Tab-separated table of C-alpha atoms and ligand atoms in Angstrom:
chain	number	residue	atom	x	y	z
A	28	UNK	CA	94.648	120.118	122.835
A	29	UNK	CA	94.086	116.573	124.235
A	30	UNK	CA	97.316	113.983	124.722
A	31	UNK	CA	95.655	112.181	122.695
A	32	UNK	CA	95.328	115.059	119.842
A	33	UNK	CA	98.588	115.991	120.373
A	34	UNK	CA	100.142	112.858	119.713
A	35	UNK	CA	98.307	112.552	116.659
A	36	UNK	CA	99.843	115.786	115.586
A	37	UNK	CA	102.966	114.936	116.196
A	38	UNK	CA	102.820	111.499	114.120
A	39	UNK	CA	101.168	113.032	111.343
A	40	UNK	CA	104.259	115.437	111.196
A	41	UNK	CA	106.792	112.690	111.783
A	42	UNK	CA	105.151	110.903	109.008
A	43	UNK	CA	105.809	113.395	106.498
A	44	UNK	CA	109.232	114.369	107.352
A	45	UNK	CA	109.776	110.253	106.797
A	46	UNK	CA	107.751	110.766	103.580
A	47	UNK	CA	109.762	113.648	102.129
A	48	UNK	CA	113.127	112.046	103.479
A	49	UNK	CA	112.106	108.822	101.037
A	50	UNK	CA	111.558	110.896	98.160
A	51	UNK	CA	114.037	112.625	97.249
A	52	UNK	CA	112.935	112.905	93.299
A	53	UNK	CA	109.304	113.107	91.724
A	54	UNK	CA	109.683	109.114	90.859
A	55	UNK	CA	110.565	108.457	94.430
A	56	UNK	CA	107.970	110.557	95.668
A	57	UNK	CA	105.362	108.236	93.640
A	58	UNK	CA	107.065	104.754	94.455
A	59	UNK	CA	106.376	106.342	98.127
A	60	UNK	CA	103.160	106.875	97.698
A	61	UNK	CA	102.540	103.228	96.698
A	62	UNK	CA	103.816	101.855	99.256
A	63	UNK	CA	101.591	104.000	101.807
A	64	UNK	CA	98.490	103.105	98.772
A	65	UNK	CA	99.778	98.841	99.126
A	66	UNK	CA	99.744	99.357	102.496
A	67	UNK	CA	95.567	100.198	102.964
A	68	UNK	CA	94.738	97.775	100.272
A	69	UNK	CA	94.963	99.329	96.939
A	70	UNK	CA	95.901	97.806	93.996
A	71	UNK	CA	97.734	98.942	90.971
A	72	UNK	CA	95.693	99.083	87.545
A	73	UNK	CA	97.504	99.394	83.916
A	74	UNK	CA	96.533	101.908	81.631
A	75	UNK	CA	97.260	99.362	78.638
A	76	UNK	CA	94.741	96.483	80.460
A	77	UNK	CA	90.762	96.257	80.399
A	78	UNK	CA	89.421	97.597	83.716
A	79	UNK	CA	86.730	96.307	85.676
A	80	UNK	CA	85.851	98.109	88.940
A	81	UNK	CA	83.221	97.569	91.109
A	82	UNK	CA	81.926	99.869	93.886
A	83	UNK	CA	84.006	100.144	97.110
A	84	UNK	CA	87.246	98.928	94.637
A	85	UNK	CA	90.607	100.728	95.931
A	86	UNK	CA	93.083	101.460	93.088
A	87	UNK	CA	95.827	103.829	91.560
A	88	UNK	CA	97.521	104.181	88.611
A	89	UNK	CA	100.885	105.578	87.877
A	90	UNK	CA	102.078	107.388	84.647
A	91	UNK	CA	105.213	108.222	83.088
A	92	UNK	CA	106.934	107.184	86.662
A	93	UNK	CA	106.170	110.773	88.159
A	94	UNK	CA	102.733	110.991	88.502
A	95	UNK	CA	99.912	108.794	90.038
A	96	UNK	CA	96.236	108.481	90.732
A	97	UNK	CA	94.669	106.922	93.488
A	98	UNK	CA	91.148	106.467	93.753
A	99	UNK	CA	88.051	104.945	95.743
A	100	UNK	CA	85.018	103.784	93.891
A	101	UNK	CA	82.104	105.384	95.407
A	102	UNK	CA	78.614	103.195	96.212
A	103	UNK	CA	76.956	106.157	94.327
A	104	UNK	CA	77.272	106.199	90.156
A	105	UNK	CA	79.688	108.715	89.089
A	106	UNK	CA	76.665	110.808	87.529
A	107	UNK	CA	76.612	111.753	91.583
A	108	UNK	CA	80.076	112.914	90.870
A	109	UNK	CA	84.176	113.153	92.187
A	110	UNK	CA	85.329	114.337	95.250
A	111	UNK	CA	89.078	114.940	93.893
A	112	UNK	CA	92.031	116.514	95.517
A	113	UNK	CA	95.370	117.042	93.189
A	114	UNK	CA	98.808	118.284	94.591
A	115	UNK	CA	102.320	117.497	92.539
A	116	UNK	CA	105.000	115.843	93.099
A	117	UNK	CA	107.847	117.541	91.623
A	118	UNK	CA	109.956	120.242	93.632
A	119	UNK	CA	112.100	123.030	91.766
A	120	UNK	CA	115.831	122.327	91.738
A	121	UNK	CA	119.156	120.775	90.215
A	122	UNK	CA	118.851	118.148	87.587
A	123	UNK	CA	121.857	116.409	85.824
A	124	UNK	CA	122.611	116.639	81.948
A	125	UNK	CA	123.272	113.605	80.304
A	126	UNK	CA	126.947	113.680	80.111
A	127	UNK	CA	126.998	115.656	83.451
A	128	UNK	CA	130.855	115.021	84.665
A	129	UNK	CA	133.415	116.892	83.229
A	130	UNK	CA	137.019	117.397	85.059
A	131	UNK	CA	139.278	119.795	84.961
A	132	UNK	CA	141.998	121.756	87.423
A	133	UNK	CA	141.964	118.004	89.264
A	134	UNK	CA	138.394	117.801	90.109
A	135	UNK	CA	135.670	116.117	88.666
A	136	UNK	CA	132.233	118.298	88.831
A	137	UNK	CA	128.862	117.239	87.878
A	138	UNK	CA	126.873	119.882	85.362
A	139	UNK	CA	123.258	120.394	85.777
A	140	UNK	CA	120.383	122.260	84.743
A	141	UNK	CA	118.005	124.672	86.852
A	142	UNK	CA	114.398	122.948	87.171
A	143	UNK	CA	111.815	125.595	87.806
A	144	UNK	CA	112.496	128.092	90.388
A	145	UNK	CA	114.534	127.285	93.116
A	146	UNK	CA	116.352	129.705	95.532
A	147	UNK	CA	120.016	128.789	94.115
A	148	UNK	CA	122.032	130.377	96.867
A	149	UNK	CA	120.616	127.768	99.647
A	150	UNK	CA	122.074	125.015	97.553
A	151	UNK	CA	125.758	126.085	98.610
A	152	UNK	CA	127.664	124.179	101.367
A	153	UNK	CA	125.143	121.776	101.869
A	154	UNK	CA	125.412	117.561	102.068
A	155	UNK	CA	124.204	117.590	98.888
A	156	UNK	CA	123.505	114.022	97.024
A	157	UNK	CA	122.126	112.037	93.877
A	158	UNK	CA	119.020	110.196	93.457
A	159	UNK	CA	116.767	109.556	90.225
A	160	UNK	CA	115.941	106.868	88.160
A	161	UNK	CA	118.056	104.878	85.673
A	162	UNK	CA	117.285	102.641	82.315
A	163	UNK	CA	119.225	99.576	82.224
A	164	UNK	CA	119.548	97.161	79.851
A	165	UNK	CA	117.162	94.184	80.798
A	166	UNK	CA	115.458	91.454	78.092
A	167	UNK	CA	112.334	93.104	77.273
A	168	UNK	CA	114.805	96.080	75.767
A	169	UNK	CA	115.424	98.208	79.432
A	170	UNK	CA	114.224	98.276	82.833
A	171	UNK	CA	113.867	101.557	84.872
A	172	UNK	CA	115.903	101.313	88.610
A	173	UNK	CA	115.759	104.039	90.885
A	174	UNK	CA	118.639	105.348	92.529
A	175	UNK	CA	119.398	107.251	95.929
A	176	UNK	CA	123.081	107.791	97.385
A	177	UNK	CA	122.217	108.407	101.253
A	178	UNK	CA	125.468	109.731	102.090
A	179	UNK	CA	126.721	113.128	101.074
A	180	UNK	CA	127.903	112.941	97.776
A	181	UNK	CA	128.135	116.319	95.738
A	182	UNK	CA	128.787	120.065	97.037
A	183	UNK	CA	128.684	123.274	96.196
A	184	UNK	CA	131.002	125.436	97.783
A	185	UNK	CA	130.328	129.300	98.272
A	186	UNK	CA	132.768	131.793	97.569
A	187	UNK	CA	134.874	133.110	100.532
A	188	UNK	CA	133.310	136.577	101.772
A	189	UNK	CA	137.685	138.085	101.047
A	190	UNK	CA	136.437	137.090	97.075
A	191	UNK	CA	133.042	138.221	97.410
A	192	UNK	CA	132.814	141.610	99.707
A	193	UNK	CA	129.453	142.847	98.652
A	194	UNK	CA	127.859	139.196	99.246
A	195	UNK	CA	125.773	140.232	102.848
A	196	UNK	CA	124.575	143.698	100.702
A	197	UNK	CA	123.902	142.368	97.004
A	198	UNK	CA	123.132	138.606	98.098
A	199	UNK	CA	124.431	135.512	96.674
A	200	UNK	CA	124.344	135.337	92.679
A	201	UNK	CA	125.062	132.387	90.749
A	202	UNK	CA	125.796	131.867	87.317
A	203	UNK	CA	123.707	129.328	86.276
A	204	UNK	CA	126.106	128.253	83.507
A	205	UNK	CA	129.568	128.553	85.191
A	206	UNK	CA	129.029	129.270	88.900
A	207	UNK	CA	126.592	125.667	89.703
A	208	UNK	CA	128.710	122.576	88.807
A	209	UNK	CA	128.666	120.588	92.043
A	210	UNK	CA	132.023	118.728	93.192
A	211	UNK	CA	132.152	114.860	92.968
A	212	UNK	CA	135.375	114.413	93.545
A	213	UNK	CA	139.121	114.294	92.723
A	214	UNK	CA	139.632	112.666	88.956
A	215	UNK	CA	141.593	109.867	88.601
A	216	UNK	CA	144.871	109.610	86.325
A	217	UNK	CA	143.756	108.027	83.318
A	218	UNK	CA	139.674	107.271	83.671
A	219	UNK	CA	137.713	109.970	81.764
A	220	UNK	CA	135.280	111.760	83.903
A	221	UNK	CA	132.229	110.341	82.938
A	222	UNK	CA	133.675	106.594	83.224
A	223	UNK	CA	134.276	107.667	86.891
A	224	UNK	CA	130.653	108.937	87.243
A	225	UNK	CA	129.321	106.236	85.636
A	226	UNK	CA	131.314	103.666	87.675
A	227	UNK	CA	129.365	105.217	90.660
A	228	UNK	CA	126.404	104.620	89.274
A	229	UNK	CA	126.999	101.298	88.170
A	230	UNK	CA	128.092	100.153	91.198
A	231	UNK	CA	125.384	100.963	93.386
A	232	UNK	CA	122.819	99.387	90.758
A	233	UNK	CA	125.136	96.191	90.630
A	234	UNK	CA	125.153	96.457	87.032
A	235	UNK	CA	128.147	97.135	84.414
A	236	UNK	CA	128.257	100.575	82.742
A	237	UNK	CA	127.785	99.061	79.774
A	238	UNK	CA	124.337	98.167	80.811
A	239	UNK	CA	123.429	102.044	81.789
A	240	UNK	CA	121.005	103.357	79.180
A	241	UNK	CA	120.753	106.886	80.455
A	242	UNK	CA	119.132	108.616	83.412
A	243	UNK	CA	117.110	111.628	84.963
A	244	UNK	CA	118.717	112.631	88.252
A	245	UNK	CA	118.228	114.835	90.689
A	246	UNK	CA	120.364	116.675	93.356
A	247	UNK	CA	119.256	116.769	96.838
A	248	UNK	CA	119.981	117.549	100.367
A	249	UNK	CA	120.923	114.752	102.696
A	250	UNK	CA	119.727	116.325	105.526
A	251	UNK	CA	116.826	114.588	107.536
A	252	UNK	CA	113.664	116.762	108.132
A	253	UNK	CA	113.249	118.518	111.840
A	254	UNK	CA	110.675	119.407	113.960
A	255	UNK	CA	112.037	122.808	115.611
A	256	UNK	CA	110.970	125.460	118.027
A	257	UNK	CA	110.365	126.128	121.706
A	258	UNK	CA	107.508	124.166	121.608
A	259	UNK	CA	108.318	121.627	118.664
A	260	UNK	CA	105.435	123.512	116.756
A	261	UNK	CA	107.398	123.887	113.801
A	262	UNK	CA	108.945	121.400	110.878
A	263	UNK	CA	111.757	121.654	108.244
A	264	UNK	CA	112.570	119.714	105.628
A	265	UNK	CA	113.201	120.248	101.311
A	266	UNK	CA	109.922	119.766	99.127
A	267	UNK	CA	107.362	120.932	101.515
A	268	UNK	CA	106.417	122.519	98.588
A	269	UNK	CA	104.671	120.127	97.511
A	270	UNK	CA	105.119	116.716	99.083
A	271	UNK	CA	103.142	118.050	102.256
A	272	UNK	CA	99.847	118.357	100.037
A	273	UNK	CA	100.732	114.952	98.224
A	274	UNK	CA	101.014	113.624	101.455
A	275	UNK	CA	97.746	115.342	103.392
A	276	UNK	CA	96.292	113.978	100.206
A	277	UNK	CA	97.108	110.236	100.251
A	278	UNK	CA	96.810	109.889	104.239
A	279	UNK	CA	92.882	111.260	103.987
A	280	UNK	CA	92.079	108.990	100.915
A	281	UNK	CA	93.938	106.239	102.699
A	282	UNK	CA	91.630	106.771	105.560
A	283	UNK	CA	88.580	107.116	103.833
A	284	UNK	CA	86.575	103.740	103.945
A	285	UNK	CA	83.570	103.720	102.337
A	286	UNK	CA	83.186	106.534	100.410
A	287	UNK	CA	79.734	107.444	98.629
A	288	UNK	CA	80.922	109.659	95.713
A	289	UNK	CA	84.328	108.387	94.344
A	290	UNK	CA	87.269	109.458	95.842
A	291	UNK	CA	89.891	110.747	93.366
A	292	UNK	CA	93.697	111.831	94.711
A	293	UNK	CA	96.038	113.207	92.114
A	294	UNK	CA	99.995	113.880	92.182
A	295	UNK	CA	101.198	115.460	89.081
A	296	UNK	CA	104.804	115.699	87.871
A	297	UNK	CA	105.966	118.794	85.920
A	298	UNK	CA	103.804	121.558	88.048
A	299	UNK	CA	107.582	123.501	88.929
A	300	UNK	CA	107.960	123.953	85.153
A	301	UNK	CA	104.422	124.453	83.502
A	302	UNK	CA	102.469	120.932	84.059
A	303	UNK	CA	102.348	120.824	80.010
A	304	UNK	CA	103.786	117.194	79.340
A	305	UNK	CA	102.159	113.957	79.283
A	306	UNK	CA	102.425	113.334	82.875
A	307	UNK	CA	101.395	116.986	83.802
A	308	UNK	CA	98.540	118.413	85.719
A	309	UNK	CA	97.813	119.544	82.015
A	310	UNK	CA	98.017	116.463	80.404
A	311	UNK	CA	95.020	114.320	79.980
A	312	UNK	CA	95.697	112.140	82.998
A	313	UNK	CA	93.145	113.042	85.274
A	314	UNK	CA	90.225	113.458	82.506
A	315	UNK	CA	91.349	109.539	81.032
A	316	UNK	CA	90.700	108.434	84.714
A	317	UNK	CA	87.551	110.125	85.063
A	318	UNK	CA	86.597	108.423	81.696
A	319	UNK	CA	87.487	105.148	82.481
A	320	UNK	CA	85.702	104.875	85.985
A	321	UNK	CA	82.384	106.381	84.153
A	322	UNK	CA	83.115	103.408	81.272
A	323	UNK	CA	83.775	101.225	83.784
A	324	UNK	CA	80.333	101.690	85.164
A	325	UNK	CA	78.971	101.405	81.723
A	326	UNK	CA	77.881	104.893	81.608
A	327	UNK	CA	77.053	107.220	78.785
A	328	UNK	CA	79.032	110.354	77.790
A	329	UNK	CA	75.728	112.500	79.299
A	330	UNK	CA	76.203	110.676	82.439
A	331	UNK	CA	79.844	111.043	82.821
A	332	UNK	CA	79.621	114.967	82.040
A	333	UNK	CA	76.893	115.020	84.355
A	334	UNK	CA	79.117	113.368	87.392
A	335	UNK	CA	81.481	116.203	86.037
A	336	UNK	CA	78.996	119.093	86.683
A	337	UNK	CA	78.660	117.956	90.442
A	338	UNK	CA	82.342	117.405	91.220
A	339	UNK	CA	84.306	119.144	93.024
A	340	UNK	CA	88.315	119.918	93.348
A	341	UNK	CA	90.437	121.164	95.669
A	342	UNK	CA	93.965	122.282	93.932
A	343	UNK	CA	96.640	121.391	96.935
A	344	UNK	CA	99.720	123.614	96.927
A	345	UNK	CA	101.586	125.259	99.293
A	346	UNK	CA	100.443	128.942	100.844
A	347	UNK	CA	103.433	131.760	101.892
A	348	UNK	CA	103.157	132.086	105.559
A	349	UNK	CA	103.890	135.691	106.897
A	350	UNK	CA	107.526	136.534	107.627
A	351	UNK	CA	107.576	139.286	110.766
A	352	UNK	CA	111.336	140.042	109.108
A	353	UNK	CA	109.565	140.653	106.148
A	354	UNK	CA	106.323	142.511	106.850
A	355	UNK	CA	106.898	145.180	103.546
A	356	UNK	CA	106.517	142.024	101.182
A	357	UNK	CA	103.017	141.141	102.115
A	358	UNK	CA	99.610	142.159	101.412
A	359	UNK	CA	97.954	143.888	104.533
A	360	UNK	CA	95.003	142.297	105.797
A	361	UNK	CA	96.206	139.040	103.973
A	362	UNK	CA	98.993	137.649	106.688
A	363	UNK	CA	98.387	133.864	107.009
A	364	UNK	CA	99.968	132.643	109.602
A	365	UNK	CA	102.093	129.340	110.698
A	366	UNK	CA	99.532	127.076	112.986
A	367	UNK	CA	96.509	128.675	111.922
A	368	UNK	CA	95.019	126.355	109.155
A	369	UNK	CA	95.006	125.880	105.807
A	370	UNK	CA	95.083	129.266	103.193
A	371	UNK	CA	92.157	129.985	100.905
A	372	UNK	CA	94.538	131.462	97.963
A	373	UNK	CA	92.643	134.233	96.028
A	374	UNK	CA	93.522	136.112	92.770
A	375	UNK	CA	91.120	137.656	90.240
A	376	UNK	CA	93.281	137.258	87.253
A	377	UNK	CA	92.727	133.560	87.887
A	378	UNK	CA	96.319	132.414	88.552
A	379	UNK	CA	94.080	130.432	91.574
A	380	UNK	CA	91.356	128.722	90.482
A	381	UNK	CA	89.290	130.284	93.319
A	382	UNK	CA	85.612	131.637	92.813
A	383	UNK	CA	83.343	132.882	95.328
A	384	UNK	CA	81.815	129.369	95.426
A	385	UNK	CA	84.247	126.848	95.458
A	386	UNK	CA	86.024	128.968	98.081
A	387	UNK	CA	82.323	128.831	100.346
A	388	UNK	CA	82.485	125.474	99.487
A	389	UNK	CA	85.872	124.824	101.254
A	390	UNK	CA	84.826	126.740	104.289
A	391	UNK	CA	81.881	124.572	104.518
A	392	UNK	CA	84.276	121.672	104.777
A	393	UNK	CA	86.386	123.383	107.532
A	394	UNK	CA	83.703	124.384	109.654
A	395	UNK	CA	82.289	121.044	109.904
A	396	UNK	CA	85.718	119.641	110.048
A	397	UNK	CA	86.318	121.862	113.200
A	398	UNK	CA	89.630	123.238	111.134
A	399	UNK	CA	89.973	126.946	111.169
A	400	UNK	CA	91.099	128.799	107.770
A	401	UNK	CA	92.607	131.566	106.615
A	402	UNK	CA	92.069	133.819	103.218
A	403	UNK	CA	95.071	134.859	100.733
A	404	UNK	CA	96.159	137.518	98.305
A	405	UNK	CA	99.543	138.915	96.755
A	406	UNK	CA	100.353	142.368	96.537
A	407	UNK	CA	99.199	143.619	93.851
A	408	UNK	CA	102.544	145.511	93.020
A	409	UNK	CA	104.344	141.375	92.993
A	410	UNK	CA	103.924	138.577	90.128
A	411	UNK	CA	101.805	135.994	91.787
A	412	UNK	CA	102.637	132.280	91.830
A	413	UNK	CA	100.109	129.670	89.914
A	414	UNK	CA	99.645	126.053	90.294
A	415	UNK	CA	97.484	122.911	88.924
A	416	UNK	CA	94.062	124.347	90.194
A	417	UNK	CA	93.144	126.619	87.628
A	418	UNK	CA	94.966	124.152	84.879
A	419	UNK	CA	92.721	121.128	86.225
A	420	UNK	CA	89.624	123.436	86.258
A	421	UNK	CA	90.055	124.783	82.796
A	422	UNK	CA	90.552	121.118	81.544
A	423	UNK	CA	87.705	119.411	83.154
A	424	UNK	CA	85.217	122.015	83.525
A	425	UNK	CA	84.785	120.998	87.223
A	426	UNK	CA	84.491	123.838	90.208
A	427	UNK	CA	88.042	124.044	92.152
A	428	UNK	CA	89.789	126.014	94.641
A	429	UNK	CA	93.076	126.675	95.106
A	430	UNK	CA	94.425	126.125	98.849
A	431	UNK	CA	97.784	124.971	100.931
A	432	UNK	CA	99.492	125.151	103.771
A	433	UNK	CA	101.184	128.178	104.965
A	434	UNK	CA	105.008	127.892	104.889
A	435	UNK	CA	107.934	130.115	104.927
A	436	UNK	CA	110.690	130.555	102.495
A	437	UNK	CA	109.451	128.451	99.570
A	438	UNK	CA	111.848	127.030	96.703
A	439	UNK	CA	114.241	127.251	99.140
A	440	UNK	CA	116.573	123.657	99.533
A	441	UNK	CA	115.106	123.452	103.184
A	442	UNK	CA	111.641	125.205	104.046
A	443	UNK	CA	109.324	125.657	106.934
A	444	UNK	CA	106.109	125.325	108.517
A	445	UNK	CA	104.010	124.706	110.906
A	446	UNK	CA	103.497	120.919	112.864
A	447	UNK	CA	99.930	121.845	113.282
A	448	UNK	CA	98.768	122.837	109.839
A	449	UNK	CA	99.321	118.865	108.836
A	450	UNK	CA	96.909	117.638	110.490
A	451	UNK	CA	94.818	120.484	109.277
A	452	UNK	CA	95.174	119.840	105.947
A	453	UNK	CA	94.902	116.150	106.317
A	454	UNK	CA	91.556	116.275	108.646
A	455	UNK	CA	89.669	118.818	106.332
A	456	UNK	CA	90.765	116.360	102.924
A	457	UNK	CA	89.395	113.780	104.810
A	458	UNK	CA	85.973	115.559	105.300
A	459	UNK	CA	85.891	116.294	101.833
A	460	UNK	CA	86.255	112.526	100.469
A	461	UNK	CA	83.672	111.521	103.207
B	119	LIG	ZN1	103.978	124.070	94.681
């Protein structure tokens, strides 16, 4: 690889360890987004106003706070079709209940609920924190504030091994009820629990706790994403899973300039626990968009179905990378590996919205990208994973394949891939919007 390449690599990498370090909840991970959208000259549109776009126009839209889609109007109609890539923005983990602090034996802890899937044992003794968005009280009724505490706020302490014997030959279990309250501190004499959380809260929104509402907060790690290994080839950080592909996503459409078919990049909330809510991949989010650029162009409903029928979408999620520890738990034949480009993901009972086609029609785009790529299955003995692609297929109609990065040990509170694979995914995006 040239200096020049190299370098490249490297920022790409750097940029989304910055990305993922800004966003530590879905509605952080879109206000991010923005700013990298404001940045290359796209403007904001409101589902509730009258659109006008013309061709070449640069715009996103956000719903519900956690999801948003960007898009470039092509100089062809929309009866050419969408070049569309969707990834989400939601990672599995700990989120707060309402009245979350409770105190007893001197401490105050914080109750929360399990979101999705995560791997609950690599929450313990970390430099855990709070960030998430709060309603306030403001004229117009409330206004929504997001929140971040940057230093270590919250912990969850393991067990000592002398209360816990079998922990290295059972593994860690917690009980999601009684055994995951996170620490916030020691209670004060006289000042309920929740007036102490609240206080917190308050405080760092400069408002009185009179004025909070209520909020949706999430827990996460404090700890600043790495680049690792002999040769820095390899990154680290929470939410690869899946703020890499939201991220390989907006950098190509942000680079695309003049795009002939439009260019359509969607971030979904809610993928980690089923993407059926307003805001989800299942929603009708992406079809209202698709709809209003085809009105927009004063189209007809043949017309717009017909843009449909030529589209195409590539589902952006995270791929498992092989684990040499773990060699049992993978399919033979089907090892895709850290560095080696991005993973075709495969499975005949459609939990990947793979065919045949679309997935020719992705190696088409790496081979003239110059990206190489790499084909995956489960065993057939494990419960496969799913994600937006065959959701977003089933809903629109529109050919899609399901791809991602490889990565290791995914759901966990800090994951892993490779430095390379970024700008993989990012330069074979990019061919697809141009
Ligand atoms: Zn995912």
């Amino acid at each position: 690889m040239s200096t020049v390449a190299h370098q490249e690599v490297k920022k790409h990498a750097q940029d989304l360890l910055d990305f993922i370090d800004a966003s530590p909840s879905p509605w952080h991970a879109v206000a991010t987004a923005e700013i990298l959208l404001k940045q290359n000259r796209f403007t904001p549109l409101n589902e509730s106003d009258h659109w006008q776009l013309s061709s070449g126009g640069r715009h996103y839209v956000i719903r519900g706070g956690g999801s948003i889609i960007a898009f470039i109007v092509g100089s062809k109609s929309v009866v050419e079709g969408f070049n569309m890539v969707g990834a989400h923005t939601d990672s599995p983990g700990l989120r707060l209940k309402p009245h979350a602090a409770f105190s007893s034996d001197g401490l105050i802890r914080i109750g929360v609920e399990v979101y999705g899937g995560p791997i609950l044992a690599t929450f313990t003794d970390r430099d855990l924190s709070i960030a998430g968005r709060v309603n306030v009280r403001a004229q117009s009724g409330f206004e929504t504030r997001l929140i971040k505490f940057d230093q270590a706020l919250i912990r969850l302490p393991n067990l000592a091994i002398h209360m816990n014997r079998e922990v290295n030959d059972k593994g860690l279990k917690l009980n999601k009820q009684t055994e995951l309250p996170l620490i916030f501190g020691e209670s004060e004499d006289g000042v309920a629990a929740e007036q102490q959380f609240l206080n917190h809260i308050a405080q760092a929104l400069e408002v009185t706790v009179a004025d909070i509402i209520n909020f949706e907060l999430n827990v996460f790690d404090t700890q600043k994403g790495a680049i690792w290994g002999q040769h820095q080839e390899f990154i680290a950080d929470s939410q690869l899973d899946n703020l890499a592909s939201c991220h390989a996503a907006i950098t190509a459409l942000t680079n695309t300039k003049h795009p002939t078919s439009t260019a359509i990049c969607a971030l979904f909330d809610h993928e980690e626990v089923g993407s059926e809510s307003a805001t989800g991949a299942s929603g009708s989010f992406l079809a209202d968009i698709i709809h209003r650029i085809g009105l927009s162009q004063n189209l007809s409903q043949e017309d717009a179905l017909r843009g449909l029928a030529k589209s195409f979408f590539i589902s952006a999620d995270m791929a498992h990378a092989y684990h040499p520890n773990h060699a049992g738990s993978y399919e033979p034949c089907h090892h895709a590996l850290v560095n080696k480009g991005p993973v075709i993901k495969t499975n005949a009972n459609q939990r990947y919205a793979t065919s045949a086609d679309s997935a020719a029609k992705f190696i088409g785009l790496c081979e003239q990208a110059g990206v190489p790529y790499q084909q995956y299955a489960h065993r057939t003995d494990l419960g496969c994973g799913s994600t937006i692609g065959p959701i977003v297929a089933s809903r629109l109609g529109v050919n899609s394949v399901d791809v991602g990065s490889p990565m290791w040990a995914m759901h966990s509170l800090r994951e892993s891939a490779g430095v390379l694979d970024h700008t993989y995914m990012i330069t074979v995006l990019s061919k697809h919007y141009n």
